[in-house]
mmCIF file of C-alpha atoms in Angstrom:
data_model
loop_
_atom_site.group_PDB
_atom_site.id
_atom_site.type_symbol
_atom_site.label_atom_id
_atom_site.label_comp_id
_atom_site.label_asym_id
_atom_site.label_seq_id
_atom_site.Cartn_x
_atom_site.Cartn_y
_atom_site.Cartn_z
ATOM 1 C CA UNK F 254 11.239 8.812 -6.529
ATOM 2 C CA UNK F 255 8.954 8.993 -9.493
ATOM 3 C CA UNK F 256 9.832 11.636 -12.282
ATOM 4 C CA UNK F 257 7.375 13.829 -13.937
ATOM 5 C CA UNK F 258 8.181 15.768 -17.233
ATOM 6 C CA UNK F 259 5.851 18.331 -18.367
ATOM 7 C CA UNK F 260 5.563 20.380 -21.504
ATOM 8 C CA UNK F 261 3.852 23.254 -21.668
ATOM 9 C CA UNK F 262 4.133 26.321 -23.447
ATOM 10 C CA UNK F 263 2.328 28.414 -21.333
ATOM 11 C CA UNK F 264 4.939 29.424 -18.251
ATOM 12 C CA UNK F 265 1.514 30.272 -15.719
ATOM 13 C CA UNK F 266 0.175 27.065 -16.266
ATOM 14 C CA UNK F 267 3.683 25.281 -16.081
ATOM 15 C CA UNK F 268 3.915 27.162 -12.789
ATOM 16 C CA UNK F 269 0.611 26.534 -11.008
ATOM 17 C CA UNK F 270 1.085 22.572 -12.373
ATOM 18 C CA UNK F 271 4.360 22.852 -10.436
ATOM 19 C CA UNK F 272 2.927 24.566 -7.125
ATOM 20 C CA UNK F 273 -0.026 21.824 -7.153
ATOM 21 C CA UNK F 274 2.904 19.001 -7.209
ATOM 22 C CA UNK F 275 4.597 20.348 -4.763
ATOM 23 C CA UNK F 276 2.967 18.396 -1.957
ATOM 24 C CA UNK F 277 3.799 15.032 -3.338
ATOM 25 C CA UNK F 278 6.540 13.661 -4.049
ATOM 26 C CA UNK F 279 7.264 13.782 -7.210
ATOM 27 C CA UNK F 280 10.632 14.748 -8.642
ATOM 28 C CA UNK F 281 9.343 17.278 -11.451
ATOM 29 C CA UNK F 282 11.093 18.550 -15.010
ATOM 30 C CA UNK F 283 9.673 20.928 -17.622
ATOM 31 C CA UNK F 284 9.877 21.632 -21.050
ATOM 32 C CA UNK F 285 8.149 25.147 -23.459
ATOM 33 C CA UNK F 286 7.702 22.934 -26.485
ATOM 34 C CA UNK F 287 7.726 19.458 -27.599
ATOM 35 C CA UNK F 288 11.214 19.547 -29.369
ATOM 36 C CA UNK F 289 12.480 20.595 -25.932
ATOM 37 C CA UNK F 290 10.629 17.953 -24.237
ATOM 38 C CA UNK F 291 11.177 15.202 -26.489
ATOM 39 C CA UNK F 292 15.073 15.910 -26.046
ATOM 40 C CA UNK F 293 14.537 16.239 -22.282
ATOM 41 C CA UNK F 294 12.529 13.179 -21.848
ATOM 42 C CA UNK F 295 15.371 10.964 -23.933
ATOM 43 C CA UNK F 296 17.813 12.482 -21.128
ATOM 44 C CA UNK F 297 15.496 12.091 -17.801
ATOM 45 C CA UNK F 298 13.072 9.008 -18.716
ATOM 46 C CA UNK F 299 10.791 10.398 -17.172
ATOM 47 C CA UNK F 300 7.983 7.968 -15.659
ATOM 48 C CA UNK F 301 5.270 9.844 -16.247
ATOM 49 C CA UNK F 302 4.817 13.041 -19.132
ATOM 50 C CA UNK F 303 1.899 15.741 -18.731
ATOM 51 C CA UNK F 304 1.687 16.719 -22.287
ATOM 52 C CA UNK F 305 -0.085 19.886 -23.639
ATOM 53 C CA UNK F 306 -1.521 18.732 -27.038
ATOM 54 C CA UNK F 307 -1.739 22.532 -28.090
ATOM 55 C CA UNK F 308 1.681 24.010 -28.088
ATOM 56 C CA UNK F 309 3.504 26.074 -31.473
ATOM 57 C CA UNK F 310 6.687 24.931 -32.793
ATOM 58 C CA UNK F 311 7.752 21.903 -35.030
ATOM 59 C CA UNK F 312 6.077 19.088 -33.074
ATOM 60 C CA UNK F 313 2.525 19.641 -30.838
ATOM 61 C CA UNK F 314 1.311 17.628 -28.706
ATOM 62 C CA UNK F 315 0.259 14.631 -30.564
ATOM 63 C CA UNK F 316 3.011 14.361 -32.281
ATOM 64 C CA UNK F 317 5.781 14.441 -29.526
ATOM 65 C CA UNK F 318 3.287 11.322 -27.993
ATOM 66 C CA UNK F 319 3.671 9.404 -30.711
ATOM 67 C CA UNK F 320 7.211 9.593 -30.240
ATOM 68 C CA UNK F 321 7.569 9.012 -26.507
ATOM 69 C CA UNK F 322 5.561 6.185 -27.513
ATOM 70 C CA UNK F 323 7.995 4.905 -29.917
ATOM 71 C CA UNK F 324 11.240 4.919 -28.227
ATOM 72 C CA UNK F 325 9.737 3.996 -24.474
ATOM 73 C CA UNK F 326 6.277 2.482 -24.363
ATOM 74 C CA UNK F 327 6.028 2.070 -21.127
ATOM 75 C CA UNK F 328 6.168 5.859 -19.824
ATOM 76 C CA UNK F 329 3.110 6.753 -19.333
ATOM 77 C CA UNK F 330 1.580 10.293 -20.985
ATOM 78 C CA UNK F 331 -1.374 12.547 -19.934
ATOM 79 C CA UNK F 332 -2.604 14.363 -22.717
ATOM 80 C CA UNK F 333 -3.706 18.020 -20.593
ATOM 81 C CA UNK F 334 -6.081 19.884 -23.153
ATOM 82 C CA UNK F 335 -8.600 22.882 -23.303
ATOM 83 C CA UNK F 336 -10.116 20.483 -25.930
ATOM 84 C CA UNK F 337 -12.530 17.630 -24.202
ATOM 85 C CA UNK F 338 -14.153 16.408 -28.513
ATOM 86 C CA UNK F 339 -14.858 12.913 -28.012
ATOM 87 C CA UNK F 340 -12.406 13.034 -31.597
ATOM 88 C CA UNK F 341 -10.089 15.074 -29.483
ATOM 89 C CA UNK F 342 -9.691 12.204 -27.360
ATOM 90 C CA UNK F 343 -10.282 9.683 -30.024
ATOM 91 C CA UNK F 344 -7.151 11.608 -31.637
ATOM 92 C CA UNK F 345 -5.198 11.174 -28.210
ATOM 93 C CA UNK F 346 -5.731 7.552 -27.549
ATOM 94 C CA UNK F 347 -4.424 7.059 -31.090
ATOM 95 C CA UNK F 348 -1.240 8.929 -30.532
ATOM 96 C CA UNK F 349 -0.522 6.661 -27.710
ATOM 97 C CA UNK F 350 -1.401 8.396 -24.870
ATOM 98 C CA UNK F 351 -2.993 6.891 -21.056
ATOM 99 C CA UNK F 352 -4.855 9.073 -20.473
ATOM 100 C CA UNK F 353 -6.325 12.583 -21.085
ATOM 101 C CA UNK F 354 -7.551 15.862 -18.897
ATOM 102 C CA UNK F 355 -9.440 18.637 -19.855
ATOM 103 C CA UNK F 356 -8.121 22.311 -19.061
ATOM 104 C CA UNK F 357 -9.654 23.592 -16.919
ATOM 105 C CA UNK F 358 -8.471 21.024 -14.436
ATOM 106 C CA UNK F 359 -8.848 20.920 -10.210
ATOM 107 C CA UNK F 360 -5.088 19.837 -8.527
ATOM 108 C CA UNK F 361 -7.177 17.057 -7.157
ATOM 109 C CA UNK F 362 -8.307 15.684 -10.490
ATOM 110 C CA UNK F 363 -4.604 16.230 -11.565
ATOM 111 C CA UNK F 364 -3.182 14.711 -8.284
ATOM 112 C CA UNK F 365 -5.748 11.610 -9.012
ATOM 113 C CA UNK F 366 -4.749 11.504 -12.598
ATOM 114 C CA UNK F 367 -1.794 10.850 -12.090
ATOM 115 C CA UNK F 368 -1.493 8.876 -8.325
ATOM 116 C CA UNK F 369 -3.575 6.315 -10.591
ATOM 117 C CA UNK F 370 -1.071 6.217 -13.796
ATOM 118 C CA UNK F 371 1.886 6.029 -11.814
ATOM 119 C CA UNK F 372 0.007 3.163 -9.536
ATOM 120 C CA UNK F 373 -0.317 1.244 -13.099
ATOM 121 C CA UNK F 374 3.187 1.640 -13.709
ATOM 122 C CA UNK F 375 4.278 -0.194 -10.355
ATOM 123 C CA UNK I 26 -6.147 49.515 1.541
ATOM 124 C CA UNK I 27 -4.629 47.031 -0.962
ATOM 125 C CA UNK I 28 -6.967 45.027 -3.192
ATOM 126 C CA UNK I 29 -5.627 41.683 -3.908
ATOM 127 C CA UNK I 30 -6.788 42.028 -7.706
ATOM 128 C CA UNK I 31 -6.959 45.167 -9.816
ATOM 129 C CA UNK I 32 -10.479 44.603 -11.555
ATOM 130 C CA UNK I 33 -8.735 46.294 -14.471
ATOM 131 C CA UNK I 34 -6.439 43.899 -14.437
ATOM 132 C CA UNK I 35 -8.722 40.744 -14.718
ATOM 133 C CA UNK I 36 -10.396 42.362 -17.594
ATOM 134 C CA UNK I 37 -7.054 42.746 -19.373
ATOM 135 C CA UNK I 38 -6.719 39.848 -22.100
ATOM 136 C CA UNK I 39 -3.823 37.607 -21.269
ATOM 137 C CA UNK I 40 -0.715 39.716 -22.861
ATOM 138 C CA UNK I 41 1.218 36.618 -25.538
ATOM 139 C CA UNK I 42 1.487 33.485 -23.067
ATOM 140 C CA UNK I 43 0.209 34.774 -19.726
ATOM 141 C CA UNK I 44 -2.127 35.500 -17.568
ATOM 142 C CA UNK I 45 -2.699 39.202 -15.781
ATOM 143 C CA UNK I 46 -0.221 39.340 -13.021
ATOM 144 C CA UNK I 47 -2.476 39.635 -10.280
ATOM 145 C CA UNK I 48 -4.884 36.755 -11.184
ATOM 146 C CA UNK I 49 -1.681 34.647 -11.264
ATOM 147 C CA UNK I 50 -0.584 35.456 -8.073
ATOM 148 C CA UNK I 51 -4.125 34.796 -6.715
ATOM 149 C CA UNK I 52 -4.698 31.807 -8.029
ATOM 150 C CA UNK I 53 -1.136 30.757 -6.429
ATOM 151 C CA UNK I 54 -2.499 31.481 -3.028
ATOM 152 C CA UNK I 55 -5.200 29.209 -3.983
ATOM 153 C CA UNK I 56 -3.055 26.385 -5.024
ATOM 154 C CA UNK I 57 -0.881 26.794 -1.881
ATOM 155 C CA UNK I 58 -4.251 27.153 0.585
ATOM 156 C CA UNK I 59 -5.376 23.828 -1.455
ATOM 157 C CA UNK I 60 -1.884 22.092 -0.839
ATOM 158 C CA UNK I 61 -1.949 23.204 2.838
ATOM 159 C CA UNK I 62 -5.228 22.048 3.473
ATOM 160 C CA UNK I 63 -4.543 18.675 1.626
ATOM 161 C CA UNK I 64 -1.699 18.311 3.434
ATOM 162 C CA UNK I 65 -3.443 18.461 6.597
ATOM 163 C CA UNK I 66 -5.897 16.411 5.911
ATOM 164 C CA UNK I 67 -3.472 13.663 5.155
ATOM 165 C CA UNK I 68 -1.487 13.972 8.681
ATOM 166 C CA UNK I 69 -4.945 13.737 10.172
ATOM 167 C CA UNK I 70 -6.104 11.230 8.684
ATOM 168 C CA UNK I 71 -2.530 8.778 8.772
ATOM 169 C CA UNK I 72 -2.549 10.201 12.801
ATOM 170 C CA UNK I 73 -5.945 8.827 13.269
ATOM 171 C CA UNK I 74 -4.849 5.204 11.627
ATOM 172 C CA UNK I 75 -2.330 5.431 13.620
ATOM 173 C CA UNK I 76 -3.771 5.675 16.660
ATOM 174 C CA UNK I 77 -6.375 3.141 15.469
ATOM 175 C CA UNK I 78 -3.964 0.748 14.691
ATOM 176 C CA UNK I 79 -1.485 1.140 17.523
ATOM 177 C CA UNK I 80 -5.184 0.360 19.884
ATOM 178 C CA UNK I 81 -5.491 -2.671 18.261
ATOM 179 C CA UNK I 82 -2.161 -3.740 18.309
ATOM 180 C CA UNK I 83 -2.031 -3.230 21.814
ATOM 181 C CA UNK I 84 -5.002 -5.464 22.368
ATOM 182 C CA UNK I 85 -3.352 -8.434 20.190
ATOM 183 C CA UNK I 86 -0.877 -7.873 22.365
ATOM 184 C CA UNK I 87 -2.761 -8.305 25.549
ATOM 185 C CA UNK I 88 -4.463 -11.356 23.536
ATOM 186 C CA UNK I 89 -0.856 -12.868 22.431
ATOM 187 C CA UNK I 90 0.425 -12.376 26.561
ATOM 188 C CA UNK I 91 -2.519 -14.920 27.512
ATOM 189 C CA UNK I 92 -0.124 -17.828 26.002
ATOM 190 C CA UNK I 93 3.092 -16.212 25.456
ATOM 191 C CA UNK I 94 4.713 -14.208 28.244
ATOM 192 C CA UNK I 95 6.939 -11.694 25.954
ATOM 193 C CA UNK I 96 4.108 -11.000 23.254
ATOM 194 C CA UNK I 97 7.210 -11.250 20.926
ATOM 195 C CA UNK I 98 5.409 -13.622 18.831
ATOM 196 C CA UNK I 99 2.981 -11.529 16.963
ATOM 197 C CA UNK I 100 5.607 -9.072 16.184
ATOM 198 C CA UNK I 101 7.683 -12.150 14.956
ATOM 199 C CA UNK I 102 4.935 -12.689 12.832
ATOM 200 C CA UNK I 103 4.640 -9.875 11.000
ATOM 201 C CA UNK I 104 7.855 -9.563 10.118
ATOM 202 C CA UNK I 105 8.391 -13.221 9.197
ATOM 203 C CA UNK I 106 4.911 -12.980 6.922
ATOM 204 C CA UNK I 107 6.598 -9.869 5.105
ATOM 205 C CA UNK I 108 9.558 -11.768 4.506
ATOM 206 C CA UNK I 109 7.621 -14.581 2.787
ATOM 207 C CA UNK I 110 5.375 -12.197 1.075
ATOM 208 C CA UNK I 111 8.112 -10.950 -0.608
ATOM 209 C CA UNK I 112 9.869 -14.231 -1.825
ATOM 210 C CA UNK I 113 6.560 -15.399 -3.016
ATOM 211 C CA UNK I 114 7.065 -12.334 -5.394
ATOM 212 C CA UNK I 115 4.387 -10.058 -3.759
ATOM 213 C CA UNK I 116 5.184 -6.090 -3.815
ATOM 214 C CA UNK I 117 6.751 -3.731 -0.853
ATOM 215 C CA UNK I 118 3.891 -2.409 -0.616
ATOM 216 C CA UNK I 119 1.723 -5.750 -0.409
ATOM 217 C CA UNK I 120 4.588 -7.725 2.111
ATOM 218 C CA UNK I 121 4.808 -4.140 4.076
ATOM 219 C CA UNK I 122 0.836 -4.431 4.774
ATOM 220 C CA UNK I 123 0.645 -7.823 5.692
ATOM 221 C CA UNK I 124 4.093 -6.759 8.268
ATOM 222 C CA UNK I 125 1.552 -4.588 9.845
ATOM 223 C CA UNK I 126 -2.086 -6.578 9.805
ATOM 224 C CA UNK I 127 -0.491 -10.149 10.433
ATOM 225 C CA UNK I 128 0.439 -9.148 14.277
ATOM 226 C CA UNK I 129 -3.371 -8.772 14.792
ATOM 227 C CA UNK I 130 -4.747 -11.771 13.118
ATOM 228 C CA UNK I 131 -5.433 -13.534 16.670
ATOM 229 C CA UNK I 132 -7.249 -10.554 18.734
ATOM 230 C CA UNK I 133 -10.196 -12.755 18.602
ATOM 231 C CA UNK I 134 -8.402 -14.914 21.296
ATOM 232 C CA UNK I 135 -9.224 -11.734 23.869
ATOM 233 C CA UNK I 136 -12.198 -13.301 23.793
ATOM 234 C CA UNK I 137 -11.288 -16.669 24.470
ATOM 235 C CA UNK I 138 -11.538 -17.841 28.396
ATOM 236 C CA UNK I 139 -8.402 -19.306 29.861
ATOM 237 C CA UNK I 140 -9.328 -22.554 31.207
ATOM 238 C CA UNK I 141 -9.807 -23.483 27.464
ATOM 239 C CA UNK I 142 -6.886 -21.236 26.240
ATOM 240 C CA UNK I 143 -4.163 -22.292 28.685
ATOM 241 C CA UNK I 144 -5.252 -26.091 28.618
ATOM 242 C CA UNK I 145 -2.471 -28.414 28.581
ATOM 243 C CA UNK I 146 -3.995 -31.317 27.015
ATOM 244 C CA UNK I 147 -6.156 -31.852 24.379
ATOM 245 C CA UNK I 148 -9.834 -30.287 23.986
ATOM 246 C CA UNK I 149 -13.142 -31.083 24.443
ATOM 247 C CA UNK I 150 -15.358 -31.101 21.619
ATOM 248 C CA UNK I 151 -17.182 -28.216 22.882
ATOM 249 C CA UNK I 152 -13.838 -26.777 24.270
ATOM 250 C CA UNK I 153 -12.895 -27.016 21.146
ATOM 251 C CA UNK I 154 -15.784 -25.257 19.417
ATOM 252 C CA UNK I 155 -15.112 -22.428 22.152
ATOM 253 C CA UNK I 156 -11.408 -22.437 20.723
ATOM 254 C CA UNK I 157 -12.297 -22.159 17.017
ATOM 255 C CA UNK I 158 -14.319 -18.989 17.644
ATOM 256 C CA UNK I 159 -11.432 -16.764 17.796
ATOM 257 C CA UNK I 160 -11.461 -16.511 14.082
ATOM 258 C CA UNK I 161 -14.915 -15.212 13.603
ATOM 259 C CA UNK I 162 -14.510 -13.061 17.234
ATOM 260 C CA UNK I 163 -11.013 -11.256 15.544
ATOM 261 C CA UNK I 164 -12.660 -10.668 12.291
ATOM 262 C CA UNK I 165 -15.595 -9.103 14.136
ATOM 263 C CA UNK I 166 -13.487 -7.034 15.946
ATOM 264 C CA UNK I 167 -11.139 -6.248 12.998
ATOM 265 C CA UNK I 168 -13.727 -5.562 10.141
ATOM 266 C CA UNK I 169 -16.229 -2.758 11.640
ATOM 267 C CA UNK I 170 -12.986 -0.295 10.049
ATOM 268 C CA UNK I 171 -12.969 1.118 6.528
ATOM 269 C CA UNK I 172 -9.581 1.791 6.631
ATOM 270 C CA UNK I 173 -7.801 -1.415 4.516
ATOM 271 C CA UNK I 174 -4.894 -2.694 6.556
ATOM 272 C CA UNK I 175 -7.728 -3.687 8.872
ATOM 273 C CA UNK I 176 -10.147 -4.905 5.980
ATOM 274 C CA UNK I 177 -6.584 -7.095 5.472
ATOM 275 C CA UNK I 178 -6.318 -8.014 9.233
ATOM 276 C CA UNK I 179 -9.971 -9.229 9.771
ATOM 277 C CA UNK I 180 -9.381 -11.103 6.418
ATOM 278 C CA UNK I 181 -6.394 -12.702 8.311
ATOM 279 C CA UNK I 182 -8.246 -13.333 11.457
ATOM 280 C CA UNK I 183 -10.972 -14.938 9.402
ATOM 281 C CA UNK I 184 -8.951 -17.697 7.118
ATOM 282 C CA UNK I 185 -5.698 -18.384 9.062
ATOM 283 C CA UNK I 186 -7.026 -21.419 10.069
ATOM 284 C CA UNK I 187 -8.531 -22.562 6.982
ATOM 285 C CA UNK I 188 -6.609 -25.559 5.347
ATOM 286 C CA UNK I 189 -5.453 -26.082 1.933
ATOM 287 C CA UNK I 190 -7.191 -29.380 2.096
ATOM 288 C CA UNK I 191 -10.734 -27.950 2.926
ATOM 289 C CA UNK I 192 -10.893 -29.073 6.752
ATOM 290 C CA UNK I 193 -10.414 -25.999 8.701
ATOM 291 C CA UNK I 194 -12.506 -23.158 10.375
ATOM 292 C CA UNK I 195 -14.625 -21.579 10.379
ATOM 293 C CA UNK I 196 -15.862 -21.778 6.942
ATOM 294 C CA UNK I 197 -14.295 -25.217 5.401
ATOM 295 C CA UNK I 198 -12.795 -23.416 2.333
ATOM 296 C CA UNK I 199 -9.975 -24.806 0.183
ATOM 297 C CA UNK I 200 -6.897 -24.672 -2.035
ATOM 298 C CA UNK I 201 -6.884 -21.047 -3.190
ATOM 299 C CA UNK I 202 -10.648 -19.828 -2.210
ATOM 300 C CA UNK I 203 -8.287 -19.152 0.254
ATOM 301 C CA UNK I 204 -6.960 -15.204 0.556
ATOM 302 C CA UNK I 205 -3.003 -15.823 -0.533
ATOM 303 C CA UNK I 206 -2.582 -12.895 2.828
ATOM 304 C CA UNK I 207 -4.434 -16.119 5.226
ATOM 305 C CA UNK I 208 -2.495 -19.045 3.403
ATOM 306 C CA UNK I 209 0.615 -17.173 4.033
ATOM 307 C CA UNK I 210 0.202 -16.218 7.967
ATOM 308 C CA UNK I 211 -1.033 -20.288 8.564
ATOM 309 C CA UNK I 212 2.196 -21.111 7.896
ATOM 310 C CA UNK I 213 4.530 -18.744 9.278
ATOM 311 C CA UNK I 214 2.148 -19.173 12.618
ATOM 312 C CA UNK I 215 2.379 -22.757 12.338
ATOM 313 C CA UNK I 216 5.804 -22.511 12.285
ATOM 314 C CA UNK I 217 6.802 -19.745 15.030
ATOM 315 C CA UNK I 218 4.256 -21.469 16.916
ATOM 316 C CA UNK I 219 6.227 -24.854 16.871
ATOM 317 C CA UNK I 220 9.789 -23.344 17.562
ATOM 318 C CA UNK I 221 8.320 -21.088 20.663
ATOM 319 C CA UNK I 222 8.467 -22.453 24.280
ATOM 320 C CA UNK I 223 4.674 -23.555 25.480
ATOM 321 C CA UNK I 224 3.207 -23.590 28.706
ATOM 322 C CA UNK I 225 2.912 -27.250 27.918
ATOM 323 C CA UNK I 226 5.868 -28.256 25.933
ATOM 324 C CA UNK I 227 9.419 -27.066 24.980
ATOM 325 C CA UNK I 228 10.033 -25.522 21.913
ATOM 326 C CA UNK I 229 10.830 -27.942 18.888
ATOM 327 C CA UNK I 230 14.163 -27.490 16.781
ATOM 328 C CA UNK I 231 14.171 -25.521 13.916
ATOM 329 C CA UNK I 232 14.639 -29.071 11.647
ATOM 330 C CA UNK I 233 11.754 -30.695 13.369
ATOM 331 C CA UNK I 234 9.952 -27.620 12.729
ATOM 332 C CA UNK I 235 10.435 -27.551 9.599
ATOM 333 C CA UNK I 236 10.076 -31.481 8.739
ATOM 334 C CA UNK I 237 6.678 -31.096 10.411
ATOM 335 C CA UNK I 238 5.847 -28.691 7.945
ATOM 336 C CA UNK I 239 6.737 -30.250 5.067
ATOM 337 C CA UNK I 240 4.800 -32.713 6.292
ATOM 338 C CA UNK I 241 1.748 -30.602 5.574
ATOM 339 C CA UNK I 242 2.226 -29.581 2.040
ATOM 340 C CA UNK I 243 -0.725 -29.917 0.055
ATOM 341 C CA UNK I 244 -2.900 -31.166 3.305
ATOM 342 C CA UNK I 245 -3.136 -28.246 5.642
ATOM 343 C CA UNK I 246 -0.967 -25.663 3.834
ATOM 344 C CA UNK I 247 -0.569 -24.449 0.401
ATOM 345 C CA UNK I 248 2.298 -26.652 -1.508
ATOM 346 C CA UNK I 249 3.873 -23.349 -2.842
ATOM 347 C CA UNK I 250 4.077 -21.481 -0.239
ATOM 348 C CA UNK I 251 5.564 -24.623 1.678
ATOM 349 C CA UNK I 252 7.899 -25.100 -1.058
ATOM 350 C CA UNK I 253 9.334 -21.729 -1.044
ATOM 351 C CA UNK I 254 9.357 -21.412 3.029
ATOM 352 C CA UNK I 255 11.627 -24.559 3.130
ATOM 353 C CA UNK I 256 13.685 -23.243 0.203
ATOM 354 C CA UNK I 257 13.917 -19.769 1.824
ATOM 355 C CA UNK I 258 14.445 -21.156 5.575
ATOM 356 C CA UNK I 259 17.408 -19.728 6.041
ATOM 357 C CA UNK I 260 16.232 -15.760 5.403
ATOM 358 C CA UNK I 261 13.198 -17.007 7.043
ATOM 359 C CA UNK I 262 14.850 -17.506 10.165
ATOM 360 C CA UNK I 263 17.173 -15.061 10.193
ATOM 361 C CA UNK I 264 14.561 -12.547 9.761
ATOM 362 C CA UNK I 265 12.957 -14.340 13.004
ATOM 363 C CA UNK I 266 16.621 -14.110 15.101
ATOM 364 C CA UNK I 267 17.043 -10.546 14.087
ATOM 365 C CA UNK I 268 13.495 -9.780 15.960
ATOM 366 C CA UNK I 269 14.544 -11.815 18.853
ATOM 367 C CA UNK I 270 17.863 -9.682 19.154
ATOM 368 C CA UNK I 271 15.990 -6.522 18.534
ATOM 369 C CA UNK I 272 12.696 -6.251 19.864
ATOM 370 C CA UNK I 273 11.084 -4.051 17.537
ATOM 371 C CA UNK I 274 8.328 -1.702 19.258
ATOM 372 C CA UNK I 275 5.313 -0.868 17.405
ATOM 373 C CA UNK I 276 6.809 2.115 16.153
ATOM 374 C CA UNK I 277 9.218 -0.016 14.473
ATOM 375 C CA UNK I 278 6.906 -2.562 13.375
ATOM 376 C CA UNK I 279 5.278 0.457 11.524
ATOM 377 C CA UNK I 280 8.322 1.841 10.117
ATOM 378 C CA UNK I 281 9.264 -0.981 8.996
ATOM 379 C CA UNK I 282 13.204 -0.866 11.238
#
């Protein structure tokens, strides 16, 4: 089974993420910040991350990317963000990331999203 | 009367990291209506495959019984094709489809009268021109679906009996214009085909079998694929004894048992 990790700080969206999941079959983990998730994803390896790139703390978004990136290039992360600046994605695809969804986002498109990263990984 | 959302509520700004209470719950309800309805639409639509693909299969069948009285051969087939998928390197997913579309790559011979099917000896020119139109007749059949393990079996029905060296049917292609999924099924047919009993003649040894079909490599069949049959024969077969013991119905076949 594939694993997910996501980090998120907010625990509504983490929730309705989870709920949309629920009908594949995924095997999900979740993380409130990056440090959390960076340290979770070491332990999991995790085949796929859903990454908010806004979160408070010592490490957003971009920044825990770049270092999934750098100790396990081939997981894959989706940026999720309420910002859809072609430099916000510009900024994304730097850090490392596969791709990159805009908040607010339908479970389909999130379904799709990631059905098609997950394909590229096998 | 209970409303579902307190207007208030909705108005309220999100208190620190959350949403109002009662939107959150609502929007749950949505995202569990969505994954029920999504759900359901999937069971539909793998129950109507299904039942496509079990029709069809049952027709092979019928076509298959017209020159081999246990229809065990097509289901032989599959499984052999997914075996040799698989040591050519394809993926489970790849060797599982052509397990399930190879069985029907010969419906087109429903079509194909008996005095010319059955006949002992050799064909007619225009017998044999009758013969040849299975190919076209199965993809016809096969391709009219969207769905893509049939898209894969009318591609089947189409090329299996192209040759490497450019002189099959119907369409004289060669070397790898070729589908890989055709290439693959010429040869495993070619091969159950020899080591099956025949209205007209008894079935040939494994060894003869297989000399005879290294005797094609690089003329009718792709050299690779020859190469790693004959280095493989021995999973090969056993994959084609275990069907023989078994008898895998078309649930199995499916399921992959």
């Amino acid at each position: 089974m594939k694993k997910i990790l996501m980090i998120e700080d907010h625990a509504d969206i983490r929730r309705l993420i989870r709920l949309t999941l629920e009908i594949t079959d995924y095997e999900i983990a979740e993380a409130a910040d990056g440090s959390a998730g960076a340290l979770l994803a070491q332990a999991i390896k995790p085949d796929l991350v859903l990454l908010d790139v806004m979160m408070p703390g010592a490490l957003n978004g971009l920044q825990v990317c770049r270092l999934l990136k750098a100790r396990s290039p081939s997981t894959r992360v989706l940026l999720l963000s309420a910002r859809g600046r072609s430099e916000d994605l510009e900024a994304g695809m730097e850090a490392g990331a596969d791709g990159y969804l805009v908040k607010p986002f339908s479970p389909l498109q999130l379904i799709e999203c990631i059905r098609q990263q997950l394909a590229e990984v096998a | 009367m209970s409303a579902l959302i307190d207007p208030s509520d909705m108005l309220a700004p999100p208190a620190g990291n959350s949403f109002p209470q009662a939107a959150m719950a609502q929007m749950e309800r949505m995202v569990q209506d969505f994954s029920r309805m999504y759900r359901e639409r999937n069971d539909a639509l793998d129950e109507v495959t299904n039942a496509h693909h079990e029709a069809l299969f049952r027709l092979s069948l019928a076509a298959d019984l017209k020159d081999d009285d246990t229809g065990i051969h097509i289901v032989r087939l599959g499984y052999m094709c997914e075996t040799l998928a698989l040591l050519l390197g394809q993926g489970a997913t790849q060797a599982e489809m052509l397990r399930k579309a190879a069985p029907m790559h010969d419906i087109g011979k429903i079509g194909i009268p008996d005095g010319v099917l059955k006949k002992p000896g050799a064909f007619t020119e225009s017998e044999r021109a009758v013969m040849n139109q299975h190919a076209q007749m199965g993809a016809d059949i096969l391709s009219r679906s969207r769905i893509p393990l049939f898209q894969l079996s009318a591609e089947l029905a189409l090329t299996h009996h192209e040759r490497w060296d450019g002189t099959g049917y119907p369409n004289r292609l060669a070397g790898e214009a070729i589908p890989l999924s055709g290439r693959i099924v010429a040869v495993v047919d070619f091969f159950d085909a020899l080591t099956m009993d025949r209205c007209y003649r008894k079935a040939f040894a494994d060894e003869v079998a297989l000399h005879m079909l290294s005797a094609q490599h690089g003329k009718a069949f792709d050299p690779r694929i020859v190469d790693i049959f004959l280095a493989h024969s021995a999973d090969i077969i056993a994959t084609r004894d275990r069907v023989n013991q078994n008898h895998p119905s078309y649930s199995d076949l499916v399921a992959g048992r």
